Amino acid sequence: QCEAWRKRGCDENFMTDVYDGKIWKDWQKVSGVPYLEVPGNLLLMLNVDWFRPFKHTPYSAGVIYLVIQNLPRTVRFKPENIIIVGTIPGPSEPKLHIISYIKPMI
């Protein structure tokens, strides 16, 4: 499914997904070297999300995860396609120190 985006038909006048955006198109080649042009190369999106692991509690925790942008939008965020790369313990969201959790992955 990661290569299905290459064969999709769409109207050039509309943006319907990440594939239609400038960055996706610019990343077909990086510094003149093919990247997304090469079948099998993936573009990953890094996300940080907060959730309450228990009902009726103020405690929250964070999860750091990757999403494969090459996948169709209909399956991109399904649990089996999400790659969890870290957690951020609570009891609440860090104010200014989130970069220390993300920096090792960048």
mmCIF file of C-alpha atoms in Angstrom, residues 57-105:
data_model
loop_
_atom_site.group_PDB
_atom_site.id
_atom_site.type_symbol
_atom_site.label_atom_id
_atom_site.label_comp_id
_atom_site.label_asym_id
_atom_site.label_seq_id
_atom_site.Cartn_x
_atom_site.Cartn_y
_atom_site.Cartn_z
ATOM 1 C CA THR A 57 -8.165 11.358 36.941
ATOM 2 C CA PRO A 58 -6.147 14.478 36.110
ATOM 3 C CA TYR A 59 -3.067 12.346 35.307
ATOM 4 C CA SER A 60 -1.925 12.476 31.684
ATOM 5 C CA ALA A 61 0.849 10.827 29.735
ATOM 6 C CA GLY A 62 2.304 11.415 26.303
ATOM 7 C CA VAL A 63 3.131 9.176 23.397
ATOM 8 C CA ILE A 64 5.623 9.888 20.624
ATOM 9 C CA TYR A 65 4.815 8.046 17.422
ATOM 10 C CA LEU A 66 5.589 7.920 13.724
ATOM 11 C CA VAL A 67 3.100 7.706 10.873
ATOM 12 C CA ILE A 68 4.056 6.505 7.396
ATOM 13 C CA GLN A 69 2.930 9.294 5.102
ATOM 14 C CA ASN A 70 3.226 7.063 2.020
ATOM 15 C CA LEU A 71 0.191 5.067 3.156
ATOM 16 C CA PRO A 72 -3.271 6.045 1.934
ATOM 17 C CA ARG A 73 -5.055 8.409 4.302
ATOM 18 C CA THR A 74 -7.730 5.791 4.992
ATOM 19 C CA VAL A 75 -5.211 3.463 6.709
ATOM 20 C CA ARG A 76 -2.422 5.842 7.759
ATOM 21 C CA PHE A 77 -3.571 6.240 11.381
ATOM 22 C CA LYS A 78 -4.805 2.709 12.037
ATOM 23 C CA PRO A 79 -3.128 1.178 15.115
ATOM 24 C CA GLU A 80 -1.341 -1.478 13.059
ATOM 25 C CA ASN A 81 0.346 1.265 10.992
ATOM 26 C CA ILE A 82 1.494 3.522 13.846
ATOM 27 C CA ILE A 83 5.040 3.158 15.157
ATOM 28 C CA ILE A 84 5.339 4.095 18.837
ATOM 29 C CA VAL A 85 8.853 5.374 19.515
ATOM 30 C CA GLY A 86 8.527 6.766 23.031
ATOM 31 C CA THR A 87 6.381 7.746 25.962
ATOM 32 C CA ILE A 88 6.439 10.825 28.153
ATOM 33 C CA PRO A 89 5.459 10.165 31.759
ATOM 34 C CA GLY A 90 2.998 12.378 33.631
ATOM 35 C CA PRO A 91 1.520 13.462 35.862
ATOM 36 C CA SER A 92 1.050 16.319 33.401
ATOM 37 C CA GLU A 93 2.462 17.645 30.148
ATOM 38 C CA PRO A 94 5.949 19.154 30.435
ATOM 39 C CA LYS A 95 5.928 22.920 29.983
ATOM 40 C CA LEU A 96 9.076 23.671 27.962
ATOM 41 C CA HIS A 97 11.097 20.465 28.012
ATOM 42 C CA ILE A 98 9.386 18.361 25.355
ATOM 43 C CA ILE A 99 12.356 18.788 22.983
ATOM 44 C CA SER A 100 14.482 16.641 25.288
ATOM 45 C CA TYR A 101 12.139 13.720 24.535
ATOM 46 C CA ILE A 102 12.092 14.316 20.784
ATOM 47 C CA LYS A 103 15.704 15.359 20.106
ATOM 48 C CA PRO A 104 17.167 11.802 20.046
ATOM 49 C CA MET A 105 14.810 10.945 17.180
#
